[in-house]
Coordinates of N, CA and C in Angstrom, one line a residue:
M1 N 94.2 145.0 91.7 CA 93.2 144.0 91.5 C 93.8 143.0 90.4
K2 N 93.6 141.7 90.7 CA 94.1 140.6 89.8 C 93.1 140.5 88.6
S3 N 93.7 140.2 87.4 CA 92.9 139.9 86.3 C 92.2 138.6 86.5
D4 N 91.1 138.4 85.6 CA 90.4 137.1 85.7 C 91.3 135.9 85.4
A5 N 92.3 136.1 84.4 CA 93.2 135.0 84.0 C 94.1 134.7 85.2
A6 N 94.6 135.7 85.9 CA 95.5 135.5 87.0 C 94.7 134.8 88.2
A7 N 93.5 135.2 88.4 CA 92.7 134.6 89.4 C 92.5 133.1 89.2
G8 N 92.4 132.7 87.9 CA 92.1 131.2 87.6 C 93.3 130.4 87.5
R9 N 94.5 131.1 87.6 CA 95.8 130.3 87.4 C 96.1 129.5 88.7
V10 N 96.6 128.3 88.5 CA 96.9 127.5 89.6 C 98.4 127.8 90.0
S11 N 98.6 128.0 91.3 CA 99.9 128.4 91.8 C 100.9 127.2 91.6
P12 N 102.2 127.4 91.5 CA 103.1 126.3 91.4 C 103.0 125.3 92.5
A13 N 102.8 125.8 93.7 CA 102.8 124.9 94.9 C 101.6 123.9 94.8
V14 N 100.4 124.5 94.4 CA 99.2 123.7 94.3 C 99.4 122.7 93.1
A15 N 100.0 123.1 92.0 CA 100.3 122.3 90.9 C 101.2 121.1 91.3
T16 N 102.2 121.4 92.1 CA 103.1 120.3 92.6 C 102.4 119.3 93.4
V17 N 101.5 119.8 94.3 CA 100.7 118.9 95.1 C 99.8 118.0 94.3
L18 N 99.2 118.6 93.3 CA 98.3 117.8 92.4 C 99.1 116.7 91.7
V19 N 100.3 117.1 91.2 CA 101.1 116.2 90.4 C 101.5 115.0 91.3
V20 N 101.9 115.4 92.6 CA 102.3 114.3 93.5 C 101.2 113.4 93.8
L21 N 100.0 113.9 94.0 CA 98.8 113.1 94.3 C 98.5 112.2 93.1
L22 N 98.6 112.8 91.9 CA 98.3 112.0 90.7 C 99.3 110.8 90.6
L23 N 100.6 111.1 90.8 CA 101.6 110.1 90.8 C 101.3 109.0 91.8
A24 N 100.9 109.4 93.0 CA 100.6 108.5 94.1 C 99.5 107.5 93.7
V25 N 98.4 108.1 93.1 CA 97.3 107.3 92.7 C 97.7 106.3 91.6
V26 N 98.5 106.7 90.7 CA 99.0 105.8 89.6 C 99.9 104.7 90.2
A27 N 100.8 105.1 91.1 CA 101.7 104.1 91.8 C 100.9 103.1 92.5
A28 N 99.8 103.6 93.3 CA 99.0 102.6 94.0 C 98.3 101.7 93.1
G29 N 97.8 102.2 92.0 CA 97.1 101.3 91.1 C 98.0 100.2 90.5
L30 N 99.3 100.7 90.1 CA 100.2 99.7 89.6 C 100.6 98.7 90.6
W31 N 100.7 99.1 91.9 CA 101.1 98.1 93.0 C 100.0 97.1 93.2
L32 N 98.7 97.6 93.1 CA 97.6 96.6 93.2 C 97.6 95.6 92.1
V33 N 97.9 96.1 90.9 CA 97.9 95.2 89.8 C 99.1 94.2 89.9
M34 N 100.3 94.7 90.2 CA 101.5 93.9 90.3 C 101.4 92.9 91.4
S35 N 100.8 93.2 92.5 CA 100.8 92.4 93.7 C 99.7 91.3 93.6
R36 N 98.9 91.3 92.6 CA 97.8 90.3 92.5 C 98.5 89.0 92.0
P37 N 97.9 87.8 92.4 CA 98.4 86.6 91.9 C 98.4 86.6 90.3
S38 N 99.3 85.8 89.8 CA 99.5 85.8 88.3 C 98.2 85.2 87.6
G39 N 97.4 84.5 88.3 CA 96.2 83.9 87.7 C 95.3 83.4 88.7
G40 N 94.0 83.3 88.4 CA 93.1 82.8 89.3 C 92.5 83.8 90.2
P41 N 91.6 83.4 91.2 CA 91.0 84.3 92.1 C 92.0 85.0 93.0
D42 N 91.5 86.2 93.5 CA 92.4 87.0 94.4 C 92.3 86.4 95.8
L43 N 92.8 85.2 96.0 CA 92.9 84.6 97.3 C 94.2 84.8 98.0
P44 N 94.2 84.8 99.3 CA 95.5 85.0 99.9 C 96.4 83.8 99.7
R45 N 97.7 84.0 99.8 CA 98.7 82.9 99.8 C 99.2 82.7 101.2
L46 N 98.9 81.6 101.8 CA 99.1 81.4 103.2 C 100.2 80.5 103.5
G47 N 101.1 80.3 102.6 CA 102.3 79.5 102.8 C 102.2 78.1 102.0
A48 N 103.3 77.5 102.0 CA 103.3 76.2 101.2 C 102.7 75.1 102.0
A49 N 101.9 74.3 101.4 CA 101.4 73.1 102.0 C 102.6 72.2 102.4
P50 N 102.5 71.5 103.5 CA 103.7 70.7 103.9 C 104.0 69.5 103.0
E51 N 105.3 69.2 102.9 CA 105.7 68.0 102.2 C 105.3 66.8 103.0
F52 N 104.9 65.7 102.3 CA 104.6 64.4 103.0 C 104.9 63.3 102.1
T53 N 105.1 62.1 102.7 CA 105.2 60.9 102.0 C 104.4 59.9 102.8
L54 N 103.2 59.5 102.4 CA 102.2 58.7 103.1 C 101.7 57.6 102.2
V55 N 100.9 56.7 102.8 CA 100.4 55.5 102.1 C 98.9 55.7 101.9
S56 N 98.4 55.5 100.7 CA 97.0 55.7 100.4 C 96.2 54.5 100.8
E57 N 94.9 54.6 100.7 CA 94.0 53.5 101.0 C 94.2 52.4 100.0
Q58 N 94.8 52.6 98.9 CA 95.1 51.6 97.9 C 96.5 51.0 98.1
G59 N 97.2 51.4 99.1 CA 98.5 50.9 99.4 C 99.6 51.5 98.6
K60 N 99.3 52.7 97.9 CA 100.3 53.3 97.1 C 101.0 54.5 97.9
T61 N 102.2 54.7 97.6 CA 102.9 55.9 98.2 C 102.5 57.1 97.6
V62 N 102.1 58.1 98.4 CA 101.6 59.4 97.8 C 102.4 60.5 98.5
T63 N 102.9 61.4 97.7 CA 103.6 62.6 98.1 C 102.9 63.8 97.7
R64 N 103.3 65.0 98.3 CA 102.7 66.2 97.9 C 103.0 66.5 96.4
A65 N 104.1 66.1 95.9 CA 104.5 66.3 94.5 C 103.5 65.6 93.6
D66 N 102.9 64.5 94.0 CA 101.9 63.8 93.2 C 100.7 64.7 92.9
L67 N 100.5 65.7 93.7 CA 99.3 66.6 93.6 C 99.6 67.9 92.8
A68 N 100.9 68.0 92.4 CA 101.3 69.2 91.7 C 100.4 69.4 90.5
G69 N 100.0 70.6 90.2 CA 99.2 70.9 89.0 C 97.7 70.6 89.2
K70 N 97.4 70.2 90.5 CA 96.0 70.0 90.8 C 95.6 70.9 91.9
V71 N 94.3 71.3 92.0 CA 93.8 72.0 93.1 C 93.2 70.9 94.1
W72 N 93.6 70.9 95.3 CA 93.1 69.9 96.2 C 92.6 70.4 97.5
I73 N 91.7 69.7 98.1 CA 91.0 70.1 99.3 C 91.4 69.0 100.3
A74 N 91.9 69.4 101.5 CA 92.3 68.4 102.5 C 91.4 68.5 103.7
D75 N 91.1 67.4 104.4 CA 90.5 67.4 105.7 C 91.2 66.3 106.5
F76 N 90.7 66.2 107.8 CA 91.4 65.3 108.8 C 90.3 64.6 109.5
I77 N 90.4 63.2 109.4 CA 89.3 62.4 109.9 C 89.8 61.1 110.5
F78 N 88.9 60.4 111.3 CA 89.2 59.0 111.6 C 87.9 58.3 111.7
T79 N 87.9 57.0 111.4 CA 86.7 56.3 111.1 C 85.9 56.0 112.3
R80 N 86.5 56.0 113.5 CA 85.8 55.7 114.7 C 85.1 57.0 115.3
C81 N 85.4 58.1 114.7 CA 84.9 59.4 115.2 C 83.3 59.4 115.1
G82 N 82.8 59.7 116.3 CA 81.3 59.8 116.3 C 80.8 61.3 116.4
G83 N 81.7 62.2 116.2 CA 81.4 63.6 116.4 C 81.4 64.3 115.0
S84 N 82.5 65.0 114.8 CA 82.6 65.9 113.6 C 82.9 65.1 112.3
C85 N 83.6 64.0 112.3 CA 84.0 63.4 111.1 C 82.9 63.0 110.2
P86 N 81.8 62.4 110.6 CA 80.7 62.0 109.7 C 80.2 63.3 108.9
I87 N 80.1 64.4 109.6 CA 79.7 65.6 109.0 C 80.7 66.1 107.9
L88 N 82.0 66.1 108.3 CA 83.0 66.5 107.4 C 83.1 65.6 106.2
S89 N 83.0 64.3 106.4 CA 83.1 63.4 105.3 C 81.9 63.5 104.3
S90 N 80.7 63.7 104.9 CA 79.5 63.9 104.1 C 79.6 65.2 103.2
R91 N 80.2 66.2 103.8 CA 80.3 67.5 103.1 C 81.4 67.3 102.0
M92 N 82.4 66.5 102.3 CA 83.5 66.3 101.3 C 82.9 65.5 100.2
A93 N 82.1 64.4 100.5 CA 81.5 63.6 99.5 C 80.6 64.5 98.6
A94 N 79.8 65.4 99.2 CA 79.0 66.2 98.4 C 79.8 67.2 97.5
L95 N 80.9 67.7 98.0 CA 81.8 68.5 97.2 C 82.3 67.7 96.0
A96 N 82.7 66.5 96.3 CA 83.3 65.6 95.2 C 82.2 65.4 94.1
E97 N 81.0 65.2 94.5 CA 79.9 64.9 93.6 C 79.6 66.1 92.8
R98 N 79.5 67.3 93.4 CA 79.2 68.5 92.7 C 80.3 69.0 91.7
T99 N 81.5 68.5 92.0 CA 82.6 69.0 91.1 C 83.1 67.8 90.3
A100 N 82.3 66.8 90.1 CA 82.7 65.7 89.3 C 83.1 66.0 87.9
A101 N 82.6 67.1 87.4 CA 83.0 67.5 86.0 C 84.2 68.4 86.0
V102 N 84.9 68.5 87.1 CA 86.1 69.3 87.2 C 87.2 68.4 87.7
P103 N 87.8 67.6 86.8 CA 88.8 66.6 87.3 C 90.1 67.2 87.9
A104 N 90.3 68.5 87.7 CA 91.5 69.1 88.3 C 91.4 69.3 89.8
I105 N 90.2 69.1 90.3 CA 90.0 69.3 91.8 C 90.1 67.9 92.4
R106 N 90.9 67.7 93.4 CA 91.1 66.5 94.1 C 90.8 66.7 95.6
F107 N 90.7 65.5 96.2 CA 90.3 65.5 97.7 C 91.3 64.6 98.4
V108 N 91.7 65.1 99.6 CA 92.7 64.3 100.3 C 92.3 64.3 101.8
S109 N 92.0 63.1 102.3 CA 91.6 63.0 103.7 C 92.8 62.3 104.5
F110 N 93.3 63.0 105.5 CA 94.4 62.5 106.3 C 93.8 61.8 107.5
G111 N 94.2 60.5 107.6 CA 93.7 59.8 108.8 C 94.5 60.2 110.1
V112 N 93.8 60.5 111.1 CA 94.5 60.9 112.4 C 94.5 59.8 113.4
D113 N 94.0 58.6 113.1 CA 94.0 57.5 114.1 C 94.7 56.3 113.4
P114 N 96.0 56.5 113.2 CA 96.7 55.5 112.3 C 96.8 54.1 112.9
E115 N 96.8 54.0 114.3 CA 96.9 52.7 114.9 C 95.6 51.8 114.5
Y116 N 94.5 52.5 114.4 CA 93.2 51.8 114.1 C 92.9 51.8 112.6
D117 N 93.1 53.0 112.0 CA 92.7 53.2 110.6 C 93.8 52.8 109.7
T118 N 93.9 51.5 109.4 CA 94.9 51.0 108.4 C 94.4 51.4 107.0
P119 N 95.3 51.3 106.1 CA 94.8 51.6 104.7 C 93.6 50.8 104.3
E120 N 93.5 49.6 104.8 CA 92.3 48.7 104.4 C 91.1 49.3 105.0
I121 N 91.1 49.7 106.3 CA 89.9 50.3 106.9 C 89.6 51.7 106.2
L122 N 90.6 52.4 105.9 CA 90.3 53.7 105.2 C 89.7 53.4 103.8
A123 N 90.1 52.4 103.2 CA 89.5 52.0 101.9 C 88.1 51.7 102.0
E124 N 87.7 50.9 103.0 CA 86.3 50.6 103.3 C 85.5 51.8 103.6
Y125 N 86.1 52.7 104.4 CA 85.4 54.0 104.7 C 85.1 54.8 103.4
G126 N 86.1 54.8 102.5 CA 85.9 55.6 101.3 C 84.9 54.9 100.4
R127 N 84.8 53.6 100.4 CA 83.8 52.9 99.6 C 82.4 53.2 100.1
K128 N 82.2 53.3 101.4 CA 80.9 53.6 102.0 C 80.5 55.0 101.6
L129 N 81.5 55.9 101.4 CA 81.2 57.3 101.1 C 81.0 57.5 99.6
G130 N 81.3 56.4 98.8 CA 81.2 56.5 97.4 C 82.3 57.3 96.8
A131 N 83.4 57.3 97.5 CA 84.6 58.1 97.0 C 85.2 57.5 95.7
D132 N 85.5 58.3 94.7 CA 86.2 57.9 93.5 C 87.7 57.9 93.8
P133 N 88.3 56.7 93.8 CA 89.8 56.6 94.2 C 90.6 57.5 93.3
A134 N 90.1 57.8 92.1 CA 90.9 58.6 91.1 C 91.0 60.1 91.6
R135 N 90.0 60.5 92.4 CA 89.9 61.9 92.8 C 90.1 62.1 94.3
W136 N 89.7 61.1 95.1 CA 89.7 61.3 96.5 C 90.6 60.2 97.2
T137 N 91.6 60.7 97.9 CA 92.6 59.8 98.5 C 92.5 59.9 100.0
F138 N 92.6 58.7 100.6 CA 92.7 58.7 102.1 C 94.1 58.2 102.5
L139 N 94.8 59.0 103.3 CA 96.2 58.8 103.5 C 96.5 58.3 105.0
H140 N 97.4 57.4 105.1 CA 97.8 56.8 106.3 C 99.3 57.1 106.6
G141 N 99.6 57.3 107.8 CA 101.0 57.5 108.2 C 101.1 57.2 109.7
D142 N 102.4 57.2 110.2 CA 102.5 57.0 111.7 C 102.1 58.2 112.5
R143 N 101.7 57.9 113.7 CA 101.1 59.0 114.6 C 102.0 60.2 114.7
P144 N 103.3 60.1 115.0 CA 104.1 61.3 115.1 C 104.2 62.1 113.8
G145 N 104.3 61.4 112.7 CA 104.4 62.1 111.4 C 103.1 62.8 111.1
I146 N 102.0 62.1 111.3 CA 100.7 62.8 111.0 C 100.5 64.0 111.9
R147 N 100.8 63.9 113.1 CA 100.5 65.0 114.1 C 101.4 66.2 113.7
A148 N 102.7 65.9 113.4 CA 103.6 67.0 113.0 C 103.1 67.6 111.7
L149 N 102.6 66.8 110.8 CA 102.1 67.3 109.5 C 101.0 68.3 109.8
I150 N 100.1 67.9 110.7 CA 98.9 68.8 110.9 C 99.3 70.0 111.7
K151 N 100.1 69.8 112.8 CA 100.4 71.0 113.6 C 101.4 71.9 112.9
D152 N 102.5 71.4 112.5 CA 103.6 72.2 112.0 C 103.4 72.6 110.5
G153 N 102.8 71.7 109.8 CA 102.6 71.9 108.3 C 101.4 72.7 108.0
F154 N 100.2 72.2 108.4 CA 99.0 72.9 108.0 C 98.6 73.9 109.1
K155 N 99.3 73.9 110.2 CA 99.1 74.9 111.3 C 97.7 74.8 111.9
L156 N 97.3 73.5 112.1 CA 96.0 73.3 112.7 C 96.1 72.4 113.9
A157 N 95.1 72.4 114.7 CA 95.1 71.7 116.0 C 94.8 70.3 115.9
I158 N 95.4 69.5 116.8 CA 95.1 68.1 117.0 C 95.6 67.7 118.4
E159 N 94.8 67.0 119.1 CA 95.3 66.5 120.5 C 94.4 65.4 120.9
D160 N 94.8 64.7 121.9 CA 94.0 63.6 122.4 C 92.8 64.1 123.2
G161 N 91.6 63.5 123.0 CA 90.5 63.8 123.8 C 90.3 62.8 124.9
V162 N 89.1 62.7 125.4 CA 88.7 61.7 126.4 C 88.6 60.4 125.8
A163 N 89.3 59.3 126.3 CA 89.4 58.1 125.6 C 88.1 57.4 125.3
D164 N 87.1 57.4 126.2 CA 85.8 56.7 125.9 C 84.7 57.7 125.4
S165 N 85.1 58.8 124.9 CA 84.1 59.7 124.3 C 83.9 59.4 122.9
V166 N 82.9 60.1 122.3 CA 82.6 59.9 120.8 C 83.7 60.5 120.0
E167 N 84.6 61.3 120.5 CA 85.6 61.9 119.8 C 86.9 61.8 120.6
P168 N 87.6 60.7 120.7 CA 88.8 60.5 121.5 C 90.0 61.3 120.9
I169 N 89.9 61.7 119.7 CA 90.9 62.5 119.1 C 90.3 63.8 118.7
L170 N 90.8 64.9 119.2 CA 90.3 66.2 118.9 C 91.1 66.9 117.8
H171 N 90.5 67.1 116.7 CA 91.3 67.6 115.5 C 90.5 68.8 114.9
S172 N 91.2 69.5 114.0 CA 90.6 70.6 113.4 C 89.5 70.2 112.4
T173 N 88.4 71.0 112.3 CA 87.3 70.7 111.4 C 87.4 71.6 110.2
R174 N 88.5 72.1 109.9 CA 88.6 73.0 108.8 C 89.1 72.2 107.5
F175 N 88.5 72.6 106.4 CA 89.0 72.1 105.1 C 90.1 73.1 104.7
V176 N 91.1 72.5 104.0 CA 92.2 73.3 103.5 C 92.2 73.3 102.0
L177 N 92.3 74.5 101.4 CA 92.3 74.6 100.0 C 93.8 74.9 99.5
V178 N 94.3 74.0 98.6 CA 95.7 74.1 98.1 C 95.6 74.3 96.6
D179 N 96.4 75.2 96.1 CA 96.4 75.4 94.6 C 97.4 74.5 93.9
G180 N 97.4 74.7 92.6 CA 98.2 73.8 91.8 C 99.7 73.9 92.0
E181 N 100.1 75.0 92.7 CA 101.6 75.2 93.0 C 101.9 74.7 94.4
G182 N 100.9 74.1 95.1 CA 101.2 73.6 96.4 C 101.1 74.7 97.5
T183 N 100.4 75.8 97.2 CA 100.3 76.9 98.2 C 98.9 76.8 98.8
I184 N 98.9 77.0 100.1 CA 97.6 77.0 100.8 C 96.9 78.3 100.5
R185 N 95.6 78.3 100.0 CA 94.9 79.5 99.6 C 93.7 79.8 100.5
G186 N 93.4 78.9 101.5 CA 92.3 79.2 102.4 C 92.0 78.1 103.3
Y187 N 91.4 78.5 104.5 CA 90.9 77.5 105.5 C 89.4 77.8 105.6
Y188 N 88.6 76.7 105.6 CA 87.1 76.8 105.6 C 86.5 75.9 106.7
D189 N 85.6 76.4 107.4 CA 84.9 75.7 108.5 C 84.1 74.6 107.8
G190 N 84.5 73.3 108.0 CA 83.8 72.2 107.4 C 82.5 71.8 108.0
M191 N 82.2 72.4 109.2 CA 81.0 72.1 109.9 C 79.8 73.0 109.5
E192 N 80.1 74.0 108.7 CA 79.0 74.9 108.3 C 78.9 74.9 106.8
Q193 N 77.7 75.0 106.2 CA 77.5 74.9 104.8 C 78.0 76.1 104.0
P194 N 77.7 77.4 104.5 CA 78.2 78.5 103.8 C 79.7 78.6 103.5
P195 N 80.5 78.3 104.5 CA 82.0 78.3 104.2 C 82.3 77.2 103.2
V196 N 81.6 76.1 103.2 CA 81.9 75.0 102.3 C 81.5 75.4 100.9
D197 N 80.4 76.1 100.8 CA 79.9 76.7 99.5 C 81.0 77.6 98.9
Q198 N 81.6 78.5 99.8 CA 82.6 79.4 99.3 C 83.9 78.6 98.9
L199 N 84.2 77.5 99.7 CA 85.3 76.7 99.3 C 85.1 76.1 97.9
E200 N 83.9 75.6 97.6 CA 83.7 75.1 96.2 C 83.9 76.2 95.2
K201 N 83.4 77.4 95.4 CA 83.5 78.5 94.5 C 85.0 78.8 94.3
D202 N 85.8 78.8 95.3 CA 87.2 79.2 95.2 C 88.0 78.1 94.5
A203 N 87.6 76.8 94.8 CA 88.3 75.7 94.2 C 88.1 75.7 92.7
R204 N 86.8 75.9 92.3 CA 86.5 76.0 90.9 C 87.3 77.1 90.2
A205 N 87.4 78.2 90.9 CA 88.1 79.4 90.3 C 89.6 79.1 90.1
L206 N 90.1 78.4 91.1 CA 91.6 78.1 91.0 C 91.8 77.0 89.9
A207 N 90.9 76.1 89.8 CA 91.0 75.0 88.8 C 90.9 75.6 87.4
A208 N 90.0 76.6 87.3 CA 89.8 77.2 86.0 C 91.0 78.0 85.5
A209 N 91.8 78.5 86.5 CA 93.0 79.3 86.2 C 94.2 78.4 85.9
L210 N 94.1 77.1 86.1 CA 95.3 76.2 85.9 C 95.7 76.2 84.4
P211 N 97.0 76.2 84.1 CA 97.4 76.2 82.7 C 96.9 74.9 82.1
E212 N 96.5 75.0 80.8 CA 96.0 73.8 80.1 C 97.2 73.0 79.6

């Protein structure tokens, strides 16, 4: 018959398994900590936002580098759009108003109808929306460049629709969130309010994590 002490003793094999499990738990915890972004909310990193050199509604050359160190939200619109664009632009305007006290958040609207939407027309569109030119930029470029930027850079859809429809250009209705390092951190359905609310929350969190 085994003594009480012997009965309560853990065998070497069981002890080895327990040690291995403990080490595995510690390693997993360290991996989770180390794999998190260095700062800001725990959002995915979805690749670099594409490089671009375009002209603003103010006639100024704007590049992606000009937005470095800022959190920015992009959308894709055209002024003749009678479908999704008025909704997207009104939601963007509301976001800009609600985050007016957070200057590190910027807004960038890429024009997808460059033959019609000259910088002057985009400027008038922005004025009607009450856009602050210091925070909200409307960008113009040639058609091939804009389409490549959207398809290959932002990985979003754009194609021609029916010419005499309310939306002759079919484009993504997603907002894109980009952090201060130029990395895409999320895509949000701009046609629905709950995703836009989440976008605002994430943008504020990224802005709060920017170095001072």
